[in-house]
Amino acid sequence: MSDIRITLPDGTVKTYPHGANGAAIATSISEGLARVALAIEVDGEVWDLSRPIEKDAAVKILTWNDANGKMAFWHSSAHLLAEALEALYPGVKFGTGPAITNGFYYDVDLGGIPFGDEQLAAVESKMKELAKNNSTFDRRDVPKAEALEFFTKKGDPYKIELIDGLQDGSITFYQQGNFTDLCKGPHIPGTALIKAVKLTNVAGAYWRNNENNKMLTRIYGITFPKQKELEEYLHLLEEAKKRDHRKLGRELELFAFSERVGMGLPLWLPKGTILRERLEQFMRRAQIKAGYDPVVTPHIGSKSLYVTSGHYEKYGKDSFQPIRTPDEGEEFLLKPMNCPHHCEIYKTKPRSYRDLPIRLAEFGTVYRYEQSGELHGLTRVRGFTQDDAHIFCRPEQVKEE
């Protein structure tokens, strides 16, 4: 096989044997880089360092300082969490365990076993113990029939459901220690890189975000390559709690929620309303200065409007149920977004290309039926007001706009 040409981020091109992997490339650059390397980006796709590269490619070695490096680190930590759970709770069934903005989670079915702070601490301790084994994350391609057979024998219906939706030839397993998971990767080289572990929270989550499915236990955590970094992160969390908008909103009497009104539907109190109106006035001045014309649209719209726009097909399941009127077949929706309304305003009269660009802005209140487990203060609600705007312009105006 002929050698492959590897282009590094600084534009340098190096030649390597066919099948060279990220670990070898990192070592050839410097021993220091090899020690902290977590994954490799190959033509924009993140791979394991151990995965062979079989053609010319542009690569970047990823470390903890790279966002994608952290994602690989935290995704691997989710697998470590799963290994610890399986060791402590034989028969536990697994959903999915992705990396998130800060850390990771795994959705699991514990078969009704209570899971609180005491259990969280025990799993965290087990993760630290297993990390010291320095188990490698080994990837292998698996035929669909074999994948189904593996999880059928294991008795894991959630993995079987996921595999059913995959194409044969696209399925991979990862194994570290005694734990095997259905996973696309990527992962870090080994568990010993995970030096600091903190399981932060337990919540409920419907399987595949569908409230008609079973409620699973979602275990959140975060890990770091150094204990000092974890301590700094936990300190920041404590400081953030003091400034939590839910705490401040209550103490300063800005907003409130009422079960009688409905979950996720904020009530603005007098002080909060004054603050909100001042913010709107400031933003409205900025909109007018930028050439936007203010408009106001209703809180509801005909279902057919959102069917035409395509929003109903894409977001209908996340919307409130249709409002039916006394007229047969007539249905309205609480407005989930403002876009179709603004398009209808544009269509109220013929327009010339000379009229463009037309900029419409609205403080439009919209409603989306977020699941109860996802509601969070003012950051995840069922009713909120957007500083929303739409621009109608000629193709050659797009870049400037």
GROMACS .gro file of C-alpha atoms in nm:
model
  401
    1MET     CA    1   0.000   0.000   0.000
    2SER     CA    2   0.125   0.349  -0.080
    3ASP     CA    3   0.192   0.606   0.191
    4ILE     CA    4  -0.072   0.863   0.285
    5ARG     CA    5  -0.030   1.240   0.298
    6ILE     CA    6  -0.149   1.405   0.620
    7THR     CA    7  -0.211   1.782   0.632
    8LEU     CA    8  -0.170   1.936   0.979
    9PRO     CA    9  -0.355   2.249   1.101
   10ASP     CA   10  -0.059   2.478   1.020
   11GLY     CA   11  -0.060   2.358   0.660
   12THR     CA   12   0.238   2.126   0.699
   13VAL     CA   13   0.205   1.806   0.495
   14LYS     CA   14   0.366   1.487   0.630
   15THR     CA   15   0.384   1.138   0.485
   16TYR     CA   16   0.286   0.837   0.695
   17PRO     CA   17   0.247   0.465   0.624
   18HIS     CA   18  -0.097   0.359   0.503
   19GLY     CA   19  -0.312   0.284   0.810
   20ALA     CA   20  -0.125   0.514   1.049
   21ASN     CA   21  -0.347   0.627   1.336
   22GLY     CA   22  -0.389   0.943   1.541
   23ALA     CA   23  -0.169   0.816   1.823
   24ALA     CA   24   0.122   0.766   1.582
   25ILE     CA   25   0.070   1.107   1.426
   26ALA     CA   26   0.057   1.275   1.770
   27THR     CA   27   0.379   1.097   1.875
   28SER     CA   28   0.555   1.207   1.555
   29ILE     CA   29   0.470   1.569   1.637
   30SER     CA   30   0.581   1.559   2.002
   31GLU     CA   31   0.582   1.324   2.301
   32GLY     CA   32   0.408   1.597   2.502
   33LEU     CA   33   0.119   1.614   2.256
   34ALA     CA   34   0.090   1.235   2.253
   35ARG     CA   35   0.050   1.232   2.633
   36VAL     CA   36  -0.247   1.473   2.630
   37ALA     CA   37  -0.410   1.367   2.301
   38LEU     CA   38  -0.771   1.253   2.341
   39ALA     CA   39  -0.896   1.206   1.984
   40ILE     CA   40  -0.826   1.314   1.628
   41GLU     CA   41  -1.026   1.514   1.376
   42VAL     CA   42  -1.001   1.359   1.028
   43ASP     CA   43  -1.143   1.573   0.748
   44GLY     CA   44  -1.377   1.734   1.001
   45GLU     CA   45  -1.493   1.405   1.161
   46VAL     CA   46  -1.381   1.309   1.512
   47TRP     CA   47  -1.219   0.966   1.539
   48ASP     CA   48  -1.052   0.751   1.805
   49LEU     CA   49  -0.675   0.791   1.813
   50SER     CA   50  -0.642   0.417   1.747
   51ARG     CA   51  -0.849   0.417   1.427
   52PRO     CA   52  -0.636   0.365   1.113
   53ILE     CA   53  -0.634   0.636   0.845
   54GLU     CA   54  -0.637   0.482   0.500
   55LYS     CA   55  -0.629   0.782   0.267
   56ASP     CA   56  -0.490   1.137   0.242
   57ALA     CA   57  -0.656   1.362   0.498
   58ALA     CA   58  -0.644   1.690   0.690
   59VAL     CA   59  -0.617   1.616   1.060
   60LYS     CA   60  -0.606   1.786   1.397
   61ILE     CA   61  -0.501   1.621   1.722
   62LEU     CA   62  -0.764   1.701   1.987
   63THR     CA   63  -0.681   1.768   2.351
   64TRP     CA   64  -0.876   1.885   2.654
   65ASN     CA   65  -0.842   2.240   2.521
   66ASP     CA   66  -1.060   2.153   2.218
   67ALA     CA   67  -1.439   2.138   2.243
   68ASN     CA   68  -1.446   1.811   2.048
   69GLY     CA   69  -1.174   1.674   2.274
   70LYS     CA   70  -1.395   1.741   2.576
   71MET     CA   71  -1.690   1.577   2.397
   72ALA     CA   72  -1.489   1.258   2.341
   73PHE     CA   73  -1.371   1.267   2.705
   74TRP     CA   74  -1.723   1.309   2.841
   75HIS     CA   75  -1.877   1.053   2.605
   76SER     CA   76  -1.619   0.802   2.726
   77SER     CA   77  -1.709   0.899   3.083
   78ALA     CA   78  -2.072   0.811   3.009
   79HIS     CA   79  -1.953   0.460   2.917
   80LEU     CA   80  -1.754   0.445   3.241
   81LEU     CA   81  -2.072   0.541   3.429
   82ALA     CA   82  -2.258   0.261   3.251
   83GLU     CA   83  -1.985   0.009   3.340
   84ALA     CA   84  -2.009   0.113   3.707
   85LEU     CA   85  -2.389   0.082   3.701
   86GLU     CA   86  -2.374  -0.263   3.546
   87ALA     CA   87  -2.125  -0.375   3.810
   88LEU     CA   88  -2.345  -0.251   4.095
   89TYR     CA   89  -2.687  -0.323   3.940
   90PRO     CA   90  -2.671  -0.644   3.733
   91GLY     CA   91  -2.955  -0.649   3.482
   92VAL     CA   92  -2.976  -0.270   3.448
   93LYS     CA   93  -3.101  -0.170   3.104
   94PHE     CA   94  -2.946   0.116   2.909
   95GLY     CA   95  -3.094   0.385   2.688
   96THR     CA   96  -2.852   0.646   2.550
   97GLY     CA   97  -2.555   0.821   2.710
   98PRO     CA   98  -2.431   1.127   2.521
   99ALA     CA   99  -2.186   1.403   2.606
  100ILE     CA  100  -2.353   1.739   2.668
  101THR     CA  101  -2.232   2.098   2.704
  102ASN     CA  102  -2.095   2.036   3.053
  103GLY     CA  103  -2.040   1.667   3.113
  104PHE     CA  104  -2.264   1.377   3.019
  105TYR     CA  105  -2.564   1.169   3.121
  106TYR     CA  106  -2.693   0.817   3.079
  107ASP     CA  107  -3.061   0.721   3.070
  108VAL     CA  108  -3.109   0.387   3.244
  109ASP     CA  109  -3.388   0.155   3.352
  110LEU     CA  110  -3.314   0.035   3.704
  111GLY     CA  111  -3.629  -0.171   3.723
  112GLY     CA  112  -3.788   0.045   3.989
  113ILE     CA  113  -3.490   0.041   4.228
  114PRO     CA  114  -3.477   0.371   4.424
  115PHE     CA  115  -3.180   0.586   4.328
  116GLY     CA  116  -3.085   0.880   4.548
  117ASP     CA  117  -2.779   1.053   4.690
  118GLU     CA  118  -2.647   0.741   4.864
  119GLN     CA  119  -2.663   0.535   4.544
  120LEU     CA  120  -2.516   0.823   4.343
  121ALA     CA  121  -2.213   0.835   4.574
  122ALA     CA  122  -2.162   0.457   4.546
  123VAL     CA  123  -2.170   0.467   4.163
  124GLU     CA  124  -1.930   0.763   4.162
  125SER     CA  125  -1.688   0.569   4.382
  126LYS     CA  126  -1.712   0.268   4.151
  127MET     CA  127  -1.637   0.486   3.849
  128LYS     CA  128  -1.316   0.611   4.013
  129GLU     CA  129  -1.217   0.253   4.093
  130LEU     CA  130  -1.280   0.134   3.736
  131ALA     CA  131  -1.101   0.432   3.582
  132LYS     CA  132  -0.776   0.321   3.745
  133ASN     CA  133  -0.787  -0.004   3.546
  134ASN     CA  134  -0.694   0.198   3.235
  135SER     CA  135  -0.926  -0.009   3.018
  136THR     CA  136  -0.897   0.080   2.650
  137PHE     CA  137  -1.201   0.172   2.444
  138ASP     CA  138  -1.199  -0.089   2.168
  139ARG     CA  139  -1.412  -0.032   1.858
  140ARG     CA  140  -1.539  -0.302   1.623
  141ASP     CA  141  -1.786  -0.323   1.337
  142VAL     CA  142  -2.076  -0.557   1.407
  143PRO     CA  143  -2.329  -0.708   1.162
  144LYS     CA  144  -2.687  -0.611   1.245
  145ALA     CA  145  -2.790  -0.970   1.316
  146GLU     CA  146  -2.503  -1.014   1.562
  147ALA     CA  147  -2.584  -0.683   1.732
  148LEU     CA  148  -2.948  -0.784   1.777
  149GLU     CA  149  -2.847  -1.126   1.907
  150PHE     CA  150  -2.606  -0.971   2.160
  151PHE     CA  151  -2.862  -0.736   2.315
  152THR     CA  152  -3.143  -0.991   2.292
  153LYS     CA  153  -2.937  -1.232   2.503
  154LYS     CA  154  -2.854  -0.945   2.737
  155GLY     CA  155  -3.222  -0.852   2.760
  156ASP     CA  156  -3.182  -0.484   2.673
  157PRO     CA  157  -3.492  -0.372   2.477
  158TYR     CA  158  -3.381  -0.010   2.440
  159LYS     CA  159  -3.065  -0.105   2.251
  160ILE     CA  160  -3.266  -0.347   2.035
  161GLU     CA  161  -3.502  -0.064   1.941
  162LEU     CA  162  -3.207   0.156   1.843
  163ILE     CA  163  -3.047  -0.121   1.637
  164ASP     CA  164  -3.376  -0.183   1.454
  165GLY     CA  165  -3.347   0.170   1.316
  166LEU     CA  166  -2.988   0.126   1.190
  167GLN     CA  167  -2.861   0.002   0.855
  168ASP     CA  168  -2.654  -0.315   0.842
  169GLY     CA  169  -2.292  -0.218   0.789
  170SER     CA  170  -2.321   0.101   0.996
  171ILE     CA  171  -2.324  -0.058   1.343
  172THR     CA  172  -2.029  -0.046   1.582
  173PHE     CA  173  -1.971  -0.167   1.937
  174TYR     CA  174  -1.728  -0.027   2.191
  175GLN     CA  175  -1.593  -0.229   2.480
  176GLN     CA  176  -1.400  -0.117   2.786
  177GLY     CA  177  -1.339  -0.355   3.073
  178ASN     CA  178  -1.646  -0.576   3.115
  179PHE     CA  179  -1.886  -0.334   2.946
  180THR     CA  180  -1.994  -0.342   2.582
  181ASP     CA  181  -2.216  -0.076   2.427
  182LEU     CA  182  -2.378   0.011   2.097
  183CYS     CA  183  -2.195   0.329   1.998
  184LYS     CA  184  -2.059   0.528   1.705
  185GLY     CA  185  -1.785   0.683   1.919
  186PRO     CA  186  -1.543   0.848   1.930
  187HIS     CA  187  -1.368   0.771   2.257
  188ILE     CA  188  -1.048   0.857   2.438
  189PRO     CA  189  -0.766   0.598   2.447
  190GLY     CA  190  -0.828   0.468   2.798
  191THR     CA  191  -1.011   0.520   3.126
  192ALA     CA  192  -0.699   0.620   3.323
  193LEU     CA  193  -0.717   0.965   3.163
  194ILE     CA  194  -1.033   1.023   3.370
  195LYS     CA  195  -0.882   1.148   3.697
  196ALA     CA  196  -1.172   1.335   3.858
  197VAL     CA  197  -1.538   1.229   3.867
  198LYS     CA  198  -1.853   1.393   4.001
  199LEU     CA  199  -2.206   1.267   3.951
  200THR     CA  200  -2.414   1.580   3.982
  201ASN     CA  201  -2.783   1.504   3.951
  202VAL     CA  202  -3.057   1.248   3.897
  203ALA     CA  203  -3.371   1.323   3.697
  204GLY     CA  204  -3.646   1.146   3.509
  205ALA     CA  205  -3.654   1.132   3.129
  206TYR     CA  206  -3.898   0.961   2.896
  207TRP     CA  207  -3.737   0.711   2.662
  208ARG     CA  208  -3.665   0.888   2.333
  209ASN     CA  209  -3.827   1.206   2.472
  210ASN     CA  210  -4.174   1.060   2.418
  211GLU     CA  211  -4.408   1.096   2.713
  212ASN     CA  212  -4.595   0.785   2.597
  213ASN     CA  213  -4.281   0.581   2.666
  214LYS     CA  214  -4.141   0.461   2.997
  215MET     CA  215  -3.979   0.711   3.233
  216LEU     CA  216  -3.609   0.628   3.271
  217THR     CA  217  -3.359   0.746   3.532
  218ARG     CA  218  -3.122   1.007   3.389
  219ILE     CA  219  -2.792   1.028   3.576
  220TYR     CA  220  -2.583   1.338   3.509
  221GLY     CA  221  -2.211   1.369   3.570
  222ILE     CA  222  -1.895   1.553   3.478
  223THR     CA  223  -1.531   1.446   3.468
  224PHE     CA  224  -1.192   1.612   3.428
  225PRO     CA  225  -0.833   1.507   3.356
  226LYS     CA  226  -0.722   1.680   3.679
  227GLN     CA  227  -0.877   1.693   4.026
  228LYS     CA  228  -0.799   2.065   4.053
  229GLU     CA  229  -1.016   2.136   3.747
  230LEU     CA  230  -1.310   1.955   3.907
  231GLU     CA  231  -1.267   2.155   4.229
  232GLU     CA  232  -1.265   2.481   4.032
  233TYR     CA  233  -1.578   2.374   3.842
  234LEU     CA  234  -1.766   2.282   4.162
  235HIS     CA  235  -1.670   2.620   4.312
  236LEU     CA  236  -1.817   2.795   4.006
  237LEU     CA  237  -2.134   2.589   4.044
  238GLU     CA  238  -2.174   2.705   4.403
  239GLU     CA  239  -2.127   3.065   4.295
  240ALA     CA  240  -2.379   3.017   4.014
  241LYS     CA  241  -2.638   2.885   4.261
  242LYS     CA  242  -2.624   3.218   4.444
  243ARG     CA  243  -2.709   3.389   4.116
  244ASP     CA  244  -2.965   3.135   3.989
  245HIS     CA  245  -3.235   3.337   3.810
  246ARG     CA  246  -3.507   3.127   3.974
  247LYS     CA  247  -3.374   3.219   4.320
  248LEU     CA  248  -3.330   3.586   4.230
  249GLY     CA  249  -3.669   3.602   4.059
  250ARG     CA  250  -3.836   3.484   4.378
  251GLU     CA  251  -3.630   3.702   4.615
  252LEU     CA  252  -3.666   4.017   4.404
  253GLU     CA  253  -4.033   3.946   4.327
  254LEU     CA  254  -3.982   3.955   3.949
  255PHE     CA  255  -4.183   3.654   3.833
  256ALA     CA  256  -4.370   3.351   3.965
  257PHE     CA  257  -4.534   3.029   3.851
  258SER     CA  258  -4.876   2.895   3.945
  259GLU     CA  259  -4.997   2.536   3.905
  260ARG     CA  260  -5.347   2.674   3.854
  261VAL     CA  261  -5.225   2.880   3.558
  262GLY     CA  262  -5.013   2.593   3.428
  263MET     CA  263  -4.658   2.460   3.439
  264GLY     CA  264  -4.406   2.657   3.239
  265LEU     CA  265  -4.628   2.964   3.203
  266PRO     CA  266  -4.458   3.252   3.390
  267LEU     CA  267  -4.647   3.529   3.566
  268TRP     CA  268  -4.466   3.863   3.555
  269LEU     CA  269  -4.500   4.046   3.886
  270PRO     CA  270  -4.504   4.431   3.902
  271LYS     CA  271  -4.128   4.471   3.952
  272GLY     CA  272  -4.052   4.214   3.684
  273THR     CA  273  -4.294   4.379   3.445
  274ILE     CA  274  -4.122   4.717   3.489
  275LEU     CA  275  -3.786   4.551   3.420
  276ARG     CA  276  -3.926   4.365   3.119
  277GLU     CA  277  -4.084   4.679   2.970
  278ARG     CA  278  -3.760   4.875   3.005
  279LEU     CA  279  -3.579   4.595   2.824
  280GLU     CA  280  -3.840   4.596   2.546
  281GLN     CA  281  -3.811   4.976   2.509
  282PHE     CA  282  -3.434   4.951   2.480
  283MET     CA  283  -3.459   4.673   2.221
  284ARG     CA  284  -3.734   4.846   2.025
  285ARG     CA  285  -3.514   5.156   1.986
  286ALA     CA  286  -3.235   4.930   1.859
  287GLN     CA  287  -3.472   4.763   1.611
  288ILE     CA  288  -3.597   5.093   1.467
  289LYS     CA  289  -3.240   5.222   1.441
  290ALA     CA  290  -3.152   4.908   1.245
  291GLY     CA  291  -3.439   4.964   1.001
  292TYR     CA  292  -3.700   4.721   1.132
  293ASP     CA  293  -4.071   4.801   1.126
  294PRO     CA  294  -4.273   4.683   1.431
  295VAL     CA  295  -4.568   4.449   1.381
  296VAL     CA  296  -4.809   4.265   1.610
  297THR     CA  297  -4.965   3.927   1.532
  298PRO     CA  298  -5.226   3.713   1.718
  299HIS     CA  299  -5.144   3.451   1.979
  300ILE     CA  300  -5.321   3.188   1.768
  301GLY     CA  301  -5.331   3.093   1.403
  302SER     CA  302  -5.524   2.857   1.179
  303LYS     CA  303  -5.379   2.506   1.177
  304SER     CA  304  -5.372   2.524   0.796
  305LEU     CA  305  -5.123   2.814   0.821
  306TYR     CA  306  -4.867   2.592   0.993
  307VAL     CA  307  -4.942   2.296   0.768
  308THR     CA  308  -4.864   2.517   0.467
  309SER     CA  309  -4.543   2.652   0.623
  310GLY     CA  310  -4.423   2.302   0.716
  311HIS     CA  311  -4.401   2.386   1.084
  312TYR     CA  312  -4.687   2.157   1.181
  313GLU     CA  313  -4.523   1.850   1.029
  314LYS     CA  314  -4.193   1.925   1.200
  315TYR     CA  315  -4.308   2.068   1.534
  316GLY     CA  316  -4.670   1.957   1.567
  317LYS     CA  317  -4.595   1.699   1.835
  318ASP     CA  318  -4.427   1.969   2.046
  319SER     CA  319  -4.724   2.204   2.016
  320PHE     CA  320  -5.039   2.233   2.223
  321GLN     CA  321  -5.333   2.038   2.084
  322PRO     CA  322  -5.550   2.221   1.826
  323ILE     CA  323  -5.830   2.448   1.944
  324ARG     CA  324  -6.155   2.344   1.777
  325THR     CA  325  -6.425   2.603   1.710
  326PRO     CA  326  -6.804   2.551   1.668
  327ASP     CA  327  -6.748   2.554   1.291
  328GLU     CA  328  -6.700   2.199   1.167
  329GLY     CA  329  -6.336   2.123   1.072
  330GLU     CA  330  -6.204   2.461   1.186
  331GLU     CA  331  -5.893   2.431   1.404
  332PHE     CA  332  -5.649   2.682   1.551
  333LEU     CA  333  -5.312   2.641   1.723
  334LEU     CA  334  -5.155   2.845   1.996
  335LYS     CA  335  -4.879   3.015   1.800
  336PRO     CA  336  -4.558   2.806   1.825
  337MET     CA  337  -4.358   3.054   1.614
  338ASN     CA  338  -4.404   3.389   1.441
  339CYS     CA  339  -4.258   3.314   1.098
  340PRO     CA  340  -4.580   3.225   0.908
  341HIS     CA  341  -4.761   3.530   1.049
  342HIS     CA  342  -4.487   3.761   0.923
  343CYS     CA  343  -4.502   3.596   0.581
  344GLU     CA  344  -4.874   3.670   0.571
  345ILE     CA  345  -4.803   4.035   0.655
  346TYR     CA  346  -4.559   4.047   0.363
  347LYS     CA  347  -4.831   3.905   0.137
  348THR     CA  348  -5.091   4.172   0.224
  349LYS     CA  349  -5.011   4.363  -0.098
  350PRO     CA  350  -4.799   4.330  -0.412
  351ARG     CA  351  -4.430   4.409  -0.357
  352SER     CA  352  -4.167   4.541  -0.596
  353TYR     CA  353  -3.803   4.440  -0.582
  354ARG     CA  354  -3.745   4.810  -0.520
  355ASP     CA  355  -3.929   4.777  -0.186
  356LEU     CA  356  -3.672   4.530  -0.057
  357PRO     CA  357  -3.533   4.476   0.195
  358ILE     CA  358  -3.839   4.473   0.423
  359ARG     CA  359  -3.758   4.408   0.787
  360LEU     CA  360  -4.037   4.311   1.028
  361ALA     CA  361  -3.986   4.283   1.403
  362GLU     CA  362  -4.216   4.171   1.683
  363PHE     CA  363  -4.207   4.086   2.051
  364GLY     CA  364  -4.413   3.779   1.970
  365THR     CA  365  -4.536   3.548   2.244
  366VAL     CA  366  -4.528   3.182   2.140
  367TYR     CA  367  -4.633   2.854   2.303
  368ARG     CA  368  -4.466   2.515   2.287
  369TYR     CA  369  -4.564   2.207   2.483
  370GLU     CA  370  -4.230   2.127   2.646
  371GLN     CA  371  -4.227   1.808   2.853
  372SER     CA  372  -4.268   1.867   3.225
  373GLY     CA  373  -3.927   1.718   3.306
  374GLU     CA  374  -3.756   1.971   3.078
  375LEU     CA  375  -3.915   2.285   3.225
  376HIS     CA  376  -3.659   2.504   3.401
  377GLY     CA  377  -3.737   2.853   3.535
  378LEU     CA  378  -3.748   3.104   3.251
  379THR     CA  379  -3.495   2.918   3.036
  380ARG     CA  380  -3.727   2.630   2.939
  381VAL     CA  381  -4.094   2.723   2.944
  382ARG     CA  382  -4.420   2.660   2.760
  383GLY     CA  383  -4.492   3.025   2.687
  384PHE     CA  384  -4.228   3.290   2.610
  385THR     CA  385  -4.184   3.613   2.417
  386GLN     CA  386  -3.927   3.629   2.140
  387ASP     CA  387  -3.754   3.936   2.007
  388ASP     CA  388  -3.829   3.792   1.664
  389ALA     CA  389  -3.761   3.941   1.322
  390HIS     CA  390  -3.778   3.840   0.957
  391ILE     CA  391  -3.611   3.997   0.657
  392PHE     CA  392  -3.750   3.984   0.303
  393CYS     CA  393  -3.479   4.074   0.054
  394ARG     CA  394  -3.330   4.008  -0.289
  395PRO     CA  395  -3.067   3.734  -0.321
  396GLU     CA  396  -2.789   3.989  -0.377
  397GLN     CA  397  -2.888   4.163  -0.051
  398VAL     CA  398  -2.856   3.853   0.168
  399LYS     CA  399  -2.489   3.894   0.257
  400GLU     CA  400  -2.528   4.260   0.353
  401GLU     CA  401  -2.842   4.191   0.555
   0.00000   0.00000   0.00000
